[in-house]
Every structure is written in structure tokens, then in C-alpha cells.
């Protein structure tokens, strides 16, 4: 009896030990899976467009300052207008030679052009040869063409011929539009190029804004189903001014190059650094199939006033927290009693201009006025400057928004959101 009892106890002990071991293994596996789920998302590779036709020293300086944050540059080489006129860019060859990254040479074709022919292919091949003669490390050619959806088969034939004119070591890339997603010809077009860049900014009616994150996510999911080749997404870092004529038609779009033309009404559109940064974080966490990176439009420079500041752009690229800190102060003017009202952004994030800057009623100010997008108004609380048009105050920058004439030196001001 003793032997039987001992035998049973021994087997029950072994059973408990095996159960404990399996439990420990299960817990360990859960821990590994949980750690994998909590692991920091991998940052998507990033490139940037350089879109100036005439390079100032500011372009080269911005490029050098950001070279370690990007993995490649896509540089405008030439534009073909709807009137078949070529506008050639003149980059800083030394700056392009000095970069540690490969270059993609970009050729822009106007969406209204009908020059998808052998002559255009020859011109692009000649541009590529010229750039390589300058010892620029050109790894690929990109065609930026807002092709009408109905003309995608014609565009595909053009790309087939262009692909044949390039050597095998030269990557052929194209930009793509969300409006093409409904076309059965899209996958045939994308099969010709080695890779593509989906545009998700400035593709809607301007009255709907420059960038919509929710729509962009939907476009990315749909686009991933259309191509078997690697692709990237173009994200905005800029603003633009759209003008309409008296009939409600767009008369001018002013972005990196100021225009003299103006319409009956205009609106400033801008990509919010906070909104785009949040969109980017979601891409890092859950990239669509085939998505291999982000291309920023466009490299910010000191000369480009309709773009994010370089510190803000670099903070977004580095996935750093964004913080805007807009303050206002009254600075004594050369004239006695006059003070300039100046906004300062001391954070690292470009910030929307505050809608209201109020002058404390206790301040003994008998005159004031607004400038640079602000107008003087008054209510029961007293005088205030009201923003008359939207815009961004870039990180590290300041803006004079008006003046006051007061009997006292200590003028109380505060920003209202």
C-alpha cells in the first residue's frame, strides 16, 4: 500500500511540475508578445523635395543643416509648361555633390501639356546626362505629372518609352494622384515605374483645405492595393495663398514663388505641423503594405516664407514633441509714447497667429492700430487687435502687429485663443 501511495504522489507531483512549467512558458510567451506590441514604432525613412529653380545660399544652408535627418533628396531639374516651354533649374552643383545621399532628378510636366512624346523623352535623357556630367550622384529620375485620369493609358506608353531610354541602374519614379484610384488603368501604369510617390496634399478643392489626415489615410489604404512596387507618400510642410476671381474661379496660387496677380478674394492655406506630425506618428506605427518612406514637400529655407521654419521641420523629422509659445510685448518706439506691439514665438513649433491680442483697459492708451494681418477693434472690455487673415508665426520668429500710444510705460497685453 505504501508503494502504491508513493507512486501516486510521485505522479501527481510530476503533473503539477509539468503544469507549472507550461504556465511559465505561456506567461513568458505573453511577455514577449506584449513587449513586441509595446516596442517603439520604427521610423519610416524620409526624403525631401528641393523645389527652387534658382538656388540662393539659403537653399544650400538648409540642405546641409538637414542632411543627417533625411535619406535622400528629390531635386527639381526642369518644368515643361502647357505651352511646351522648358524652364530649367540651376542648382548649386557643389551642394549636390557634397551630400551623403543619392539624388533623384525630378522633371515637372504641366497637367495641361500634350507633349508626351519622344522629344520630351529625349529632353529628359539629356538633362540626366548633364547632371551626371556635373558629378551629381543621380540614382533616379522622377516624373511629376498631374495626368488627367482619362489619359493614363497615354501616360503609360510615354513611361514605357522613357524607361527604355534609361539604363538599368537608374530608378524611374512617378508621382501619383488620389483621383487615379478609381481608374482600372492605374495598376498598369504603376507597373511601369520602379516606384511611386502618392500625393496627399493640395489635391482637393482649395476651399476644403491643404491636407486632410482622415482622407489621406483612406487614400493610402486604397493605393496599397493598386501597386506591387515600393511606394512613398508625400507630406506637406508648406502653406499657400489661393485667389479667386469674381466668378469664383481660381485666378492664382501663390506658394514658394510670390505672384503679382491677385483675385477678388483670397485664402491662406497651411499644413499644421501638429496635425502632420500626428499623421506621421500613425504611419510609423502602422504603415500600409509596400510603403517604404515619406517624401517631404518641401525643404524649408530662410527665404521661403510660406513654409515651416527649419527648426519646426527638423523637430517633426526627428519625432520630437512640438511646443509653440507665442507671447506679445509692447516695445518702445523712437517716438515718445509710441510702442510697437510684437508677437514672439519662443517654442520649437510654428504656431497659428492668435485671433485676438487684447490691450488691458487699465492701460492709459489713447490711440492704437493694427498692421500685418491685424485690425483694431473695441468691445465692452476695451481695445483689441483682431486677426484679419490666417497664418503661421514661425518658431524663433517675431511679427509686428500694430502700435499703441500710451501715457505709461507698463502696457498690459495678453493673447486670446
mmCIF file of C-alpha atoms in Angstrom:
data_model
loop_
_atom_site.group_PDB
_atom_site.id
_atom_site.type_symbol
_atom_site.label_atom_id
_atom_site.label_comp_id
_atom_site.label_asym_id
_atom_site.label_seq_id
_atom_site.Cartn_x
_atom_site.Cartn_y
_atom_site.Cartn_z
ATOM 1 C CA UNK A 1 0.000 0.000 0.000
ATOM 2 C CA UNK A 2 2.845 2.293 0.830
ATOM 3 C CA UNK A 3 4.450 1.725 -2.543
ATOM 4 C CA UNK A 4 1.175 2.424 -4.347
ATOM 5 C CA UNK A 5 0.645 5.628 -2.364
ATOM 6 C CA UNK A 6 4.173 6.814 -3.013
ATOM 7 C CA UNK A 7 3.802 6.021 -6.714
ATOM 8 C CA UNK A 8 0.603 8.086 -6.912
ATOM 9 C CA UNK A 9 2.114 11.017 -5.062
ATOM 10 C CA UNK A 10 5.122 10.934 -7.363
ATOM 11 C CA UNK A 11 2.965 11.137 -10.497
ATOM 12 C CA UNK A 12 0.791 13.886 -9.040
ATOM 13 C CA UNK A 13 3.964 15.860 -8.251
ATOM 14 C CA UNK A 14 5.274 15.402 -11.796
ATOM 15 C CA UNK A 15 1.900 16.515 -13.173
ATOM 16 C CA UNK A 16 1.951 19.676 -11.065
ATOM 17 C CA UNK A 17 5.532 20.426 -12.120
ATOM 18 C CA UNK A 18 4.682 19.998 -15.798
ATOM 19 C CA UNK A 19 1.647 22.267 -15.391
ATOM 20 C CA UNK A 20 3.812 24.914 -13.699
ATOM 21 C CA UNK A 21 6.397 24.687 -16.458
ATOM 22 C CA UNK A 22 3.743 25.082 -19.184
ATOM 23 C CA UNK A 23 2.254 28.020 -17.260
ATOM 24 C CA UNK A 24 5.662 29.701 -17.014
ATOM 25 C CA UNK A 25 6.273 29.149 -20.718
ATOM 26 C CA UNK A 26 2.859 30.623 -21.556
ATOM 27 C CA UNK A 27 3.496 33.648 -19.357
ATOM 28 C CA UNK A 28 6.925 34.139 -20.931
ATOM 29 C CA UNK A 29 5.430 33.953 -24.424
ATOM 30 C CA UNK A 30 2.782 36.506 -23.464
ATOM 31 C CA UNK A 31 5.510 38.759 -22.089
ATOM 32 C CA UNK A 32 7.472 38.551 -25.331
ATOM 33 C CA UNK A 33 4.343 39.310 -27.372
ATOM 34 C CA UNK A 34 3.411 42.220 -25.096
ATOM 35 C CA UNK A 35 6.926 43.660 -25.354
ATOM 36 C CA UNK A 36 6.701 43.386 -29.143
ATOM 37 C CA UNK A 37 3.386 45.233 -29.112
ATOM 38 C CA UNK A 38 4.823 47.962 -26.871
ATOM 39 C CA UNK A 39 8.058 48.318 -28.854
ATOM 40 C CA UNK A 40 8.720 51.802 -30.190
ATOM 41 C CA UNK A 41 7.460 52.044 -33.812
ATOM 42 C CA UNK A 42 10.161 52.037 -36.441
ATOM 43 C CA UNK A 43 10.638 55.455 -38.022
ATOM 44 C CA UNK A 44 9.879 55.456 -41.734
ATOM 45 C CA UNK A 45 12.761 56.553 -43.988
ATOM 46 C CA UNK A 46 12.446 60.179 -45.101
ATOM 47 C CA UNK A 47 13.419 62.188 -48.144
ATOM 48 C CA UNK A 48 12.655 65.753 -49.177
ATOM 49 C CA UNK A 49 11.942 67.736 -52.332
ATOM 50 C CA UNK A 50 14.092 70.736 -53.215
ATOM 51 C CA UNK A 51 11.845 72.776 -55.493
ATOM 52 C CA UNK A 52 13.701 76.003 -56.276
ATOM 53 C CA UNK A 53 14.647 76.805 -59.875
ATOM 54 C CA UNK A 54 17.142 79.433 -58.716
ATOM 55 C CA UNK A 55 19.199 78.382 -55.707
ATOM 56 C CA UNK A 56 20.092 81.008 -53.126
ATOM 57 C CA UNK A 57 22.691 80.391 -50.408
ATOM 58 C CA UNK A 58 19.765 79.676 -48.059
ATOM 59 C CA UNK A 59 18.902 76.513 -50.023
ATOM 60 C CA UNK A 60 22.372 75.048 -49.669
ATOM 61 C CA UNK A 61 22.498 76.015 -45.991
ATOM 62 C CA UNK A 62 19.160 74.318 -45.256
ATOM 63 C CA UNK A 63 20.217 71.245 -47.192
ATOM 64 C CA UNK A 64 23.469 70.958 -45.265
ATOM 65 C CA UNK A 65 21.721 71.504 -41.914
ATOM 66 C CA UNK A 66 19.210 68.712 -42.638
ATOM 67 C CA UNK A 67 21.411 66.193 -44.443
ATOM 68 C CA UNK A 68 21.603 63.873 -41.425
ATOM 69 C CA UNK A 69 17.807 63.831 -40.957
ATOM 70 C CA UNK A 70 16.896 62.622 -44.445
ATOM 71 C CA UNK A 71 17.942 59.660 -46.531
ATOM 72 C CA UNK A 72 17.695 61.288 -49.958
ATOM 73 C CA UNK A 73 16.895 64.420 -51.945
ATOM 74 C CA UNK A 74 14.464 64.794 -54.852
ATOM 75 C CA UNK A 75 15.571 67.864 -56.748
ATOM 76 C CA UNK A 76 13.671 69.828 -59.385
ATOM 77 C CA UNK A 77 15.622 69.822 -62.662
ATOM 78 C CA UNK A 78 13.155 71.332 -65.147
ATOM 79 C CA UNK A 79 9.495 72.146 -65.807
ATOM 80 C CA UNK A 80 7.575 71.783 -69.063
ATOM 81 C CA UNK A 81 4.721 74.279 -69.375
ATOM 82 C CA UNK A 82 1.388 73.735 -71.104
ATOM 83 C CA UNK A 83 2.779 75.917 -73.934
ATOM 84 C CA UNK A 84 5.664 73.426 -74.462
ATOM 85 C CA UNK A 85 8.228 75.777 -72.938
ATOM 86 C CA UNK A 86 11.011 74.305 -70.824
ATOM 87 C CA UNK A 87 12.096 76.102 -67.649
ATOM 88 C CA UNK A 88 15.388 74.708 -66.458
ATOM 89 C CA UNK A 89 16.523 74.776 -62.837
ATOM 90 C CA UNK A 90 20.006 75.930 -61.894
ATOM 91 C CA UNK A 91 21.008 74.144 -58.693
ATOM 92 C CA UNK A 92 24.173 74.526 -56.682
ATOM 93 C CA UNK A 93 26.206 71.676 -58.158
ATOM 94 C CA UNK A 94 28.712 71.781 -55.327
ATOM 95 C CA UNK A 95 25.941 71.387 -52.739
ATOM 96 C CA UNK A 96 24.535 68.389 -54.627
ATOM 97 C CA UNK A 97 27.967 66.803 -54.915
ATOM 98 C CA UNK A 98 28.589 67.317 -51.203
ATOM 99 C CA UNK A 99 25.514 65.444 -49.978
ATOM 100 C CA UNK A 100 25.967 61.991 -48.480
ATOM 101 C CA UNK A 101 22.787 60.755 -50.192
ATOM 102 C CA UNK A 102 21.757 59.741 -53.666
ATOM 103 C CA UNK A 103 19.777 62.245 -55.714
ATOM 104 C CA UNK A 104 16.530 61.775 -57.638
ATOM 105 C CA UNK A 105 16.258 64.241 -60.517
ATOM 106 C CA UNK A 106 12.662 65.487 -60.847
ATOM 107 C CA UNK A 107 11.060 66.701 -64.074
ATOM 108 C CA UNK A 108 7.742 68.501 -63.718
ATOM 109 C CA UNK A 109 5.244 68.280 -66.608
ATOM 110 C CA UNK A 110 2.287 70.654 -66.564
ATOM 111 C CA UNK A 111 -1.009 68.814 -66.202
ATOM 112 C CA UNK A 112 -2.326 70.520 -69.379
ATOM 113 C CA UNK A 113 0.600 69.595 -71.609
ATOM 114 C CA UNK A 114 0.181 67.343 -74.626
ATOM 115 C CA UNK A 115 3.936 66.810 -75.034
ATOM 116 C CA UNK A 116 4.093 63.147 -74.012
ATOM 117 C CA UNK A 117 6.268 62.277 -76.970
ATOM 118 C CA UNK A 118 9.739 61.122 -77.985
ATOM 119 C CA UNK A 119 11.071 64.691 -77.967
ATOM 120 C CA UNK A 120 10.201 65.043 -74.275
ATOM 121 C CA UNK A 121 11.827 61.681 -73.543
ATOM 122 C CA UNK A 122 14.974 62.845 -75.325
ATOM 123 C CA UNK A 123 14.994 66.112 -73.372
ATOM 124 C CA UNK A 124 14.772 64.228 -70.056
ATOM 125 C CA UNK A 125 17.607 61.909 -71.067
ATOM 126 C CA UNK A 126 19.730 64.943 -71.976
ATOM 127 C CA UNK A 127 19.007 66.522 -68.586
ATOM 128 C CA UNK A 128 20.128 63.345 -66.850
ATOM 129 C CA UNK A 129 23.358 63.279 -68.862
ATOM 130 C CA UNK A 130 24.031 66.934 -67.959
ATOM 131 C CA UNK A 131 23.545 66.290 -64.254
ATOM 132 C CA UNK A 132 25.876 63.301 -64.330
ATOM 133 C CA UNK A 133 28.482 65.345 -66.159
ATOM 134 C CA UNK A 134 28.445 67.578 -63.061
ATOM 135 C CA UNK A 135 29.323 64.502 -60.945
ATOM 136 C CA UNK A 136 25.971 64.637 -59.152
ATOM 137 C CA UNK A 137 25.113 61.195 -57.680
ATOM 138 C CA UNK A 138 21.827 60.785 -59.568
ATOM 139 C CA UNK A 139 20.215 57.463 -58.686
ATOM 140 C CA UNK A 140 16.883 58.017 -60.389
ATOM 141 C CA UNK A 141 14.515 60.147 -62.425
ATOM 142 C CA UNK A 142 11.050 61.161 -61.243
ATOM 143 C CA UNK A 143 8.240 62.439 -63.452
ATOM 144 C CA UNK A 144 5.850 64.775 -61.665
ATOM 145 C CA UNK A 145 2.788 64.927 -63.912
ATOM 146 C CA UNK A 146 -0.792 65.594 -62.814
ATOM 147 C CA UNK A 147 -2.150 63.470 -65.608
ATOM 148 C CA UNK A 148 -5.918 63.604 -66.277
ATOM 149 C CA UNK A 149 -7.360 60.234 -65.300
ATOM 150 C CA UNK A 150 -8.702 59.668 -68.813
ATOM 151 C CA UNK A 151 -5.154 59.966 -70.213
ATOM 152 C CA UNK A 152 -3.484 57.338 -68.042
ATOM 153 C CA UNK A 153 -3.023 54.884 -70.966
ATOM 154 C CA UNK A 154 -1.216 57.603 -72.963
ATOM 155 C CA UNK A 155 0.936 58.423 -69.938
ATOM 156 C CA UNK A 156 1.759 54.728 -69.506
ATOM 157 C CA UNK A 157 3.004 54.478 -73.099
ATOM 158 C CA UNK A 158 5.152 57.552 -72.545
ATOM 159 C CA UNK A 159 6.693 55.994 -69.435
ATOM 160 C CA UNK A 160 7.396 52.734 -71.274
ATOM 161 C CA UNK A 161 9.449 54.648 -73.818
ATOM 162 C CA UNK A 162 11.192 56.682 -71.129
ATOM 163 C CA UNK A 163 12.028 53.546 -69.153
ATOM 164 C CA UNK A 164 13.692 52.071 -72.249
ATOM 165 C CA UNK A 165 15.844 55.188 -72.664
ATOM 166 C CA UNK A 166 17.233 54.899 -69.117
ATOM 167 C CA UNK A 167 19.923 52.489 -68.052
ATOM 168 C CA UNK A 168 19.008 49.683 -65.675
ATOM 169 C CA UNK A 169 20.774 51.315 -62.731
ATOM 170 C CA UNK A 170 18.565 54.422 -62.957
ATOM 171 C CA UNK A 171 15.318 54.175 -60.995
ATOM 172 C CA UNK A 172 12.170 55.521 -62.656
ATOM 173 C CA UNK A 173 9.717 57.098 -60.216
ATOM 174 C CA UNK A 174 6.423 58.899 -60.741
ATOM 175 C CA UNK A 175 4.111 60.962 -58.569
ATOM 176 C CA UNK A 176 0.537 59.673 -58.258
ATOM 177 C CA UNK A 177 -2.796 61.326 -57.505
ATOM 178 C CA UNK A 178 -5.700 60.015 -55.402
ATOM 179 C CA UNK A 179 -8.045 60.839 -58.302
ATOM 180 C CA UNK A 180 -6.471 57.952 -60.213
ATOM 181 C CA UNK A 181 -7.676 55.392 -57.676
ATOM 182 C CA UNK A 182 -10.968 54.881 -59.484
ATOM 183 C CA UNK A 183 -9.295 54.048 -62.801
ATOM 184 C CA UNK A 184 -8.793 50.417 -63.931
ATOM 185 C CA UNK A 185 -5.683 51.652 -65.736
ATOM 186 C CA UNK A 186 -3.847 52.630 -62.551
ATOM 187 C CA UNK A 187 -2.223 49.299 -61.756
ATOM 188 C CA UNK A 188 -0.968 49.050 -65.359
ATOM 189 C CA UNK A 189 0.590 52.497 -65.061
ATOM 190 C CA UNK A 190 2.240 51.763 -61.702
ATOM 191 C CA UNK A 191 3.672 48.511 -63.080
ATOM 192 C CA UNK A 192 5.884 50.505 -65.471
ATOM 193 C CA UNK A 193 7.650 52.624 -62.825
ATOM 194 C CA UNK A 194 10.085 51.188 -60.291
ATOM 195 C CA UNK A 195 8.433 53.167 -57.510
ATOM 196 C CA UNK A 196 5.880 55.935 -56.984
ATOM 197 C CA UNK A 197 5.090 58.804 -54.621
ATOM 198 C CA UNK A 198 1.451 59.298 -53.656
ATOM 199 C CA UNK A 199 0.440 62.950 -53.267
ATOM 200 C CA UNK A 200 -1.995 63.566 -50.395
ATOM 201 C CA UNK A 201 -1.740 67.361 -50.147
ATOM 202 C CA UNK A 202 -3.215 70.096 -52.346
ATOM 203 C CA UNK A 203 -5.273 67.512 -54.245
ATOM 204 C CA UNK A 204 -8.723 68.665 -53.104
ATOM 205 C CA UNK A 205 -10.747 71.788 -53.765
ATOM 206 C CA UNK A 206 -8.720 74.561 -52.071
ATOM 207 C CA UNK A 207 -11.782 75.572 -50.057
ATOM 208 C CA UNK A 208 -11.511 72.173 -48.328
ATOM 209 C CA UNK A 209 -8.002 72.918 -47.115
ATOM 210 C CA UNK A 210 -4.484 71.817 -47.961
ATOM 211 C CA UNK A 211 -4.325 68.499 -46.094
ATOM 212 C CA UNK A 212 -6.915 66.208 -44.516
ATOM 213 C CA UNK A 213 -5.463 63.379 -42.396
ATOM 214 C CA UNK A 214 -8.573 61.191 -42.431
ATOM 215 C CA UNK A 215 -8.860 61.284 -46.218
ATOM 216 C CA UNK A 216 -5.145 60.736 -46.597
ATOM 217 C CA UNK A 217 -5.290 57.534 -44.520
ATOM 218 C CA UNK A 218 -8.121 56.239 -46.723
ATOM 219 C CA UNK A 219 -6.147 57.044 -49.879
ATOM 220 C CA UNK A 220 -3.082 55.213 -48.567
ATOM 221 C CA UNK A 221 -5.059 52.052 -47.833
ATOM 222 C CA UNK A 222 -6.663 52.104 -51.278
ATOM 223 C CA UNK A 223 -3.369 52.858 -53.043
ATOM 224 C CA UNK A 224 -1.568 49.964 -51.353
ATOM 225 C CA UNK A 225 -3.970 47.581 -53.115
ATOM 226 C CA UNK A 226 -3.126 49.037 -56.540
ATOM 227 C CA UNK A 227 0.639 48.569 -56.723
ATOM 228 C CA UNK A 228 3.064 45.714 -56.228
ATOM 229 C CA UNK A 229 6.066 48.054 -56.380
ATOM 230 C CA UNK A 230 7.559 50.063 -53.479
ATOM 231 C CA UNK A 231 5.941 53.449 -52.898
ATOM 232 C CA UNK A 232 6.220 56.522 -50.722
ATOM 233 C CA UNK A 233 3.849 59.225 -49.554
ATOM 234 C CA UNK A 234 4.440 62.969 -49.996
ATOM 235 C CA UNK A 235 3.629 65.069 -46.917
ATOM 236 C CA UNK A 236 3.340 68.880 -46.803
ATOM 237 C CA UNK A 237 5.349 71.336 -44.749
ATOM 238 C CA UNK A 238 4.206 74.483 -46.519
ATOM 239 C CA UNK A 239 1.412 76.984 -46.942
ATOM 240 C CA UNK A 240 -0.134 78.622 -49.975
ATOM 241 C CA UNK A 241 -2.351 81.558 -50.898
ATOM 242 C CA UNK A 242 -5.232 80.894 -53.281
ATOM 243 C CA UNK A 243 -7.047 83.729 -55.043
ATOM 244 C CA UNK A 244 -10.409 83.602 -56.822
ATOM 245 C CA UNK A 245 -11.816 85.919 -59.470
ATOM 246 C CA UNK A 246 -15.284 87.492 -59.452
ATOM 247 C CA UNK A 247 -16.760 84.332 -60.998
ATOM 248 C CA UNK A 248 -15.424 82.101 -58.216
ATOM 249 C CA UNK A 249 -12.694 80.558 -60.367
ATOM 250 C CA UNK A 250 -9.113 80.195 -59.138
ATOM 251 C CA UNK A 251 -7.071 83.048 -60.552
ATOM 252 C CA UNK A 252 -3.742 82.479 -58.798
ATOM 253 C CA UNK A 253 -1.949 80.092 -56.466
ATOM 254 C CA UNK A 254 0.986 81.622 -54.628
ATOM 255 C CA UNK A 255 3.350 79.303 -52.820
ATOM 256 C CA UNK A 256 7.148 79.225 -52.886
ATOM 257 C CA UNK A 257 7.245 81.920 -55.588
ATOM 258 C CA UNK A 258 5.399 85.233 -54.971
ATOM 259 C CA UNK A 259 2.983 86.303 -57.694
ATOM 260 C CA UNK A 260 1.893 89.765 -58.751
ATOM 261 C CA UNK A 261 -1.582 88.562 -59.742
ATOM 262 C CA UNK A 262 -4.386 88.808 -57.229
ATOM 263 C CA UNK A 263 -8.040 87.885 -57.245
ATOM 264 C CA UNK A 264 -11.239 89.262 -55.852
ATOM 265 C CA UNK A 265 -10.897 87.031 -52.763
ATOM 266 C CA UNK A 266 -8.020 85.038 -51.338
ATOM 267 C CA UNK A 267 -7.387 82.497 -48.620
ATOM 268 C CA UNK A 268 -4.240 81.376 -46.851
ATOM 269 C CA UNK A 269 -3.939 77.585 -46.581
ATOM 270 C CA UNK A 270 -1.334 75.962 -44.356
ATOM 271 C CA UNK A 271 -0.352 72.477 -43.265
ATOM 272 C CA UNK A 272 -0.420 72.308 -39.471
ATOM 273 C CA UNK A 273 2.855 70.910 -38.046
ATOM 274 C CA UNK A 274 0.912 69.319 -35.184
ATOM 275 C CA UNK A 275 -1.605 67.623 -37.485
ATOM 276 C CA UNK A 276 1.026 66.371 -39.923
ATOM 277 C CA UNK A 277 3.215 65.153 -37.045
ATOM 278 C CA UNK A 278 0.298 63.134 -35.636
ATOM 279 C CA UNK A 279 -0.349 61.667 -39.095
ATOM 280 C CA UNK A 280 3.314 60.724 -39.388
ATOM 281 C CA UNK A 281 3.257 59.002 -35.988
ATOM 282 C CA UNK A 282 0.366 56.844 -37.182
ATOM 283 C CA UNK A 283 2.289 55.920 -40.343
ATOM 284 C CA UNK A 284 5.293 54.882 -38.234
ATOM 285 C CA UNK A 285 3.058 52.738 -36.057
ATOM 286 C CA UNK A 286 1.000 51.123 -38.805
ATOM 287 C CA UNK A 287 2.442 51.625 -42.328
ATOM 288 C CA UNK A 288 0.390 50.493 -45.307
ATOM 289 C CA UNK A 289 1.685 47.463 -47.284
ATOM 290 C CA UNK A 290 4.505 48.427 -49.634
ATOM 291 C CA UNK A 291 5.024 51.880 -48.076
ATOM 292 C CA UNK A 292 8.782 52.405 -47.824
ATOM 293 C CA UNK A 293 9.035 56.028 -46.775
ATOM 294 C CA UNK A 294 7.968 59.668 -46.691
ATOM 295 C CA UNK A 295 8.942 62.481 -49.047
ATOM 296 C CA UNK A 296 8.518 65.997 -47.668
ATOM 297 C CA UNK A 297 7.355 68.830 -49.843
ATOM 298 C CA UNK A 298 9.398 70.860 -49.459
ATOM 299 C CA UNK A 299 12.788 71.637 -47.845
ATOM 300 C CA UNK A 300 12.275 74.789 -45.699
ATOM 301 C CA UNK A 301 14.687 77.675 -46.150
ATOM 302 C CA UNK A 302 15.069 81.135 -44.681
ATOM 303 C CA UNK A 303 13.881 82.588 -47.995
ATOM 304 C CA UNK A 304 10.700 80.509 -48.132
ATOM 305 C CA UNK A 305 8.167 82.389 -46.032
ATOM 306 C CA UNK A 306 5.294 80.037 -46.906
ATOM 307 C CA UNK A 307 6.925 77.039 -45.322
ATOM 308 C CA UNK A 308 7.516 75.779 -41.816
ATOM 309 C CA UNK A 309 10.584 77.098 -40.106
ATOM 310 C CA UNK A 310 13.639 74.864 -40.337
ATOM 311 C CA UNK A 311 13.592 74.148 -36.545
ATOM 312 C CA UNK A 312 9.964 73.001 -36.699
ATOM 313 C CA UNK A 313 10.557 70.801 -39.749
ATOM 314 C CA UNK A 314 13.627 69.245 -38.168
ATOM 315 C CA UNK A 315 11.711 68.601 -34.926
ATOM 316 C CA UNK A 316 8.978 66.779 -36.857
ATOM 317 C CA UNK A 317 11.531 64.712 -38.777
ATOM 318 C CA UNK A 318 13.258 63.780 -35.512
ATOM 319 C CA UNK A 319 9.873 62.879 -33.934
ATOM 320 C CA UNK A 320 10.405 65.419 -31.167
ATOM 321 C CA UNK A 321 7.467 66.855 -29.179
ATOM 322 C CA UNK A 322 6.223 70.145 -30.622
ATOM 323 C CA UNK A 323 5.658 73.135 -28.396
ATOM 324 C CA UNK A 324 4.603 76.587 -29.517
ATOM 325 C CA UNK A 325 4.858 79.530 -27.139
ATOM 326 C CA UNK A 326 3.509 82.792 -28.546
ATOM 327 C CA UNK A 327 3.917 85.883 -26.406
ATOM 328 C CA UNK A 328 3.229 89.560 -27.058
ATOM 329 C CA UNK A 329 5.012 92.639 -25.783
ATOM 330 C CA UNK A 330 4.994 96.387 -26.299
ATOM 331 C CA UNK A 331 8.408 97.684 -27.380
ATOM 332 C CA UNK A 332 9.165 101.425 -27.097
ATOM 333 C CA UNK A 333 9.291 103.204 -30.427
ATOM 334 C CA UNK A 334 11.655 106.053 -31.328
ATOM 335 C CA UNK A 335 8.721 108.441 -30.971
ATOM 336 C CA UNK A 336 7.797 109.379 -27.423
ATOM 337 C CA UNK A 337 4.816 107.467 -26.097
ATOM 338 C CA UNK A 338 4.610 105.087 -29.044
ATOM 339 C CA UNK A 339 5.067 101.320 -28.630
ATOM 340 C CA UNK A 340 5.219 98.594 -31.266
ATOM 341 C CA UNK A 341 3.126 95.518 -30.483
ATOM 342 C CA UNK A 342 5.163 92.440 -31.343
ATOM 343 C CA UNK A 343 4.380 88.728 -31.280
ATOM 344 C CA UNK A 344 7.191 86.280 -30.459
ATOM 345 C CA UNK A 345 7.231 82.504 -30.902
ATOM 346 C CA UNK A 346 9.818 81.150 -28.459
ATOM 347 C CA UNK A 347 8.845 77.462 -28.925
ATOM 348 C CA UNK A 348 10.089 74.916 -31.463
ATOM 349 C CA UNK A 349 6.762 74.702 -33.316
ATOM 350 C CA UNK A 350 5.312 77.141 -35.810
ATOM 351 C CA UNK A 351 2.051 78.405 -34.373
ATOM 352 C CA UNK A 352 -1.158 79.805 -35.813
ATOM 353 C CA UNK A 353 -1.403 83.545 -35.342
ATOM 354 C CA UNK A 354 -3.572 84.284 -32.287
ATOM 355 C CA UNK A 355 -7.053 85.504 -33.243
ATOM 356 C CA UNK A 356 -7.102 88.261 -30.604
ATOM 357 C CA UNK A 357 -4.469 90.343 -28.810
ATOM 358 C CA UNK A 358 -6.133 92.427 -26.114
ATOM 359 C CA UNK A 359 -4.918 95.734 -24.695
ATOM 360 C CA UNK A 360 -5.699 95.898 -20.991
ATOM 361 C CA UNK A 361 -8.331 98.524 -20.250
ATOM 362 C CA UNK A 362 -6.267 99.790 -17.334
ATOM 363 C CA UNK A 363 -3.504 100.840 -19.724
ATOM 364 C CA UNK A 364 -3.863 104.543 -20.449
ATOM 365 C CA UNK A 365 -3.648 104.314 -24.243
ATOM 366 C CA UNK A 366 -5.402 106.955 -26.316
ATOM 367 C CA UNK A 367 -4.566 105.630 -29.807
ATOM 368 C CA UNK A 368 -3.704 102.328 -31.463
ATOM 369 C CA UNK A 369 -3.869 100.496 -34.785
ATOM 370 C CA UNK A 370 -3.152 97.080 -36.267
ATOM 371 C CA UNK A 371 -0.934 96.044 -39.194
ATOM 372 C CA UNK A 372 0.355 92.839 -40.857
ATOM 373 C CA UNK A 373 -2.928 90.967 -40.718
ATOM 374 C CA UNK A 374 -4.448 92.614 -37.619
ATOM 375 C CA UNK A 375 -7.070 95.346 -37.253
ATOM 376 C CA UNK A 376 -8.024 97.462 -34.262
ATOM 377 C CA UNK A 377 -11.463 96.873 -32.762
ATOM 378 C CA UNK A 378 -13.179 97.525 -29.450
ATOM 379 C CA UNK A 379 -15.857 95.971 -27.265
ATOM 380 C CA UNK A 380 -17.108 96.295 -23.689
ATOM 381 C CA UNK A 381 -13.742 95.065 -22.403
ATOM 382 C CA UNK A 382 -11.772 97.686 -24.308
ATOM 383 C CA UNK A 383 -9.470 97.815 -27.351
ATOM 384 C CA UNK A 384 -8.053 94.735 -29.030
ATOM 385 C CA UNK A 385 -6.334 93.666 -32.241
ATOM 386 C CA UNK A 386 -8.276 91.125 -34.277
ATOM 387 C CA UNK A 387 -6.592 88.792 -36.769
ATOM 388 C CA UNK A 388 -7.924 89.501 -40.260
ATOM 389 C CA UNK A 389 -6.203 86.637 -42.069
ATOM 390 C CA UNK A 390 -4.815 83.286 -41.038
ATOM 391 C CA UNK A 391 -1.137 82.497 -40.987
ATOM 392 C CA UNK A 392 1.716 80.930 -39.067
ATOM 393 C CA UNK A 393 4.266 82.539 -36.794
ATOM 394 C CA UNK A 394 7.400 80.502 -37.380
ATOM 395 C CA UNK A 395 9.435 79.157 -34.474
ATOM 396 C CA UNK A 396 12.028 81.688 -33.373
ATOM 397 C CA UNK A 397 10.393 84.479 -35.378
ATOM 398 C CA UNK A 398 8.522 87.639 -34.432
ATOM 399 C CA UNK A 399 5.871 89.794 -36.109
ATOM 400 C CA UNK A 400 4.931 93.427 -35.570
ATOM 401 C CA UNK A 401 1.112 93.504 -35.480
ATOM 402 C CA UNK A 402 0.379 97.112 -34.506
ATOM 403 C CA UNK A 403 1.175 100.066 -32.308
ATOM 404 C CA UNK A 404 -0.228 101.931 -29.319
ATOM 405 C CA UNK A 405 0.314 105.389 -27.876
ATOM 406 C CA UNK A 406 0.142 105.331 -24.100
ATOM 407 C CA UNK A 407 0.997 107.650 -21.229
ATOM 408 C CA UNK A 408 2.560 104.841 -19.203
ATOM 409 C CA UNK A 409 5.456 102.502 -19.944
ATOM 410 C CA UNK A 410 3.952 99.363 -18.408
ATOM 411 C CA UNK A 411 1.374 98.274 -21.001
ATOM 412 C CA UNK A 412 -0.571 95.122 -20.208
ATOM 413 C CA UNK A 413 -1.260 92.851 -23.182
ATOM 414 C CA UNK A 414 -2.466 89.281 -23.444
ATOM 415 C CA UNK A 415 -3.149 86.758 -26.175
ATOM 416 C CA UNK A 416 -6.604 85.203 -26.525
ATOM 417 C CA UNK A 417 -7.108 81.880 -28.325
#
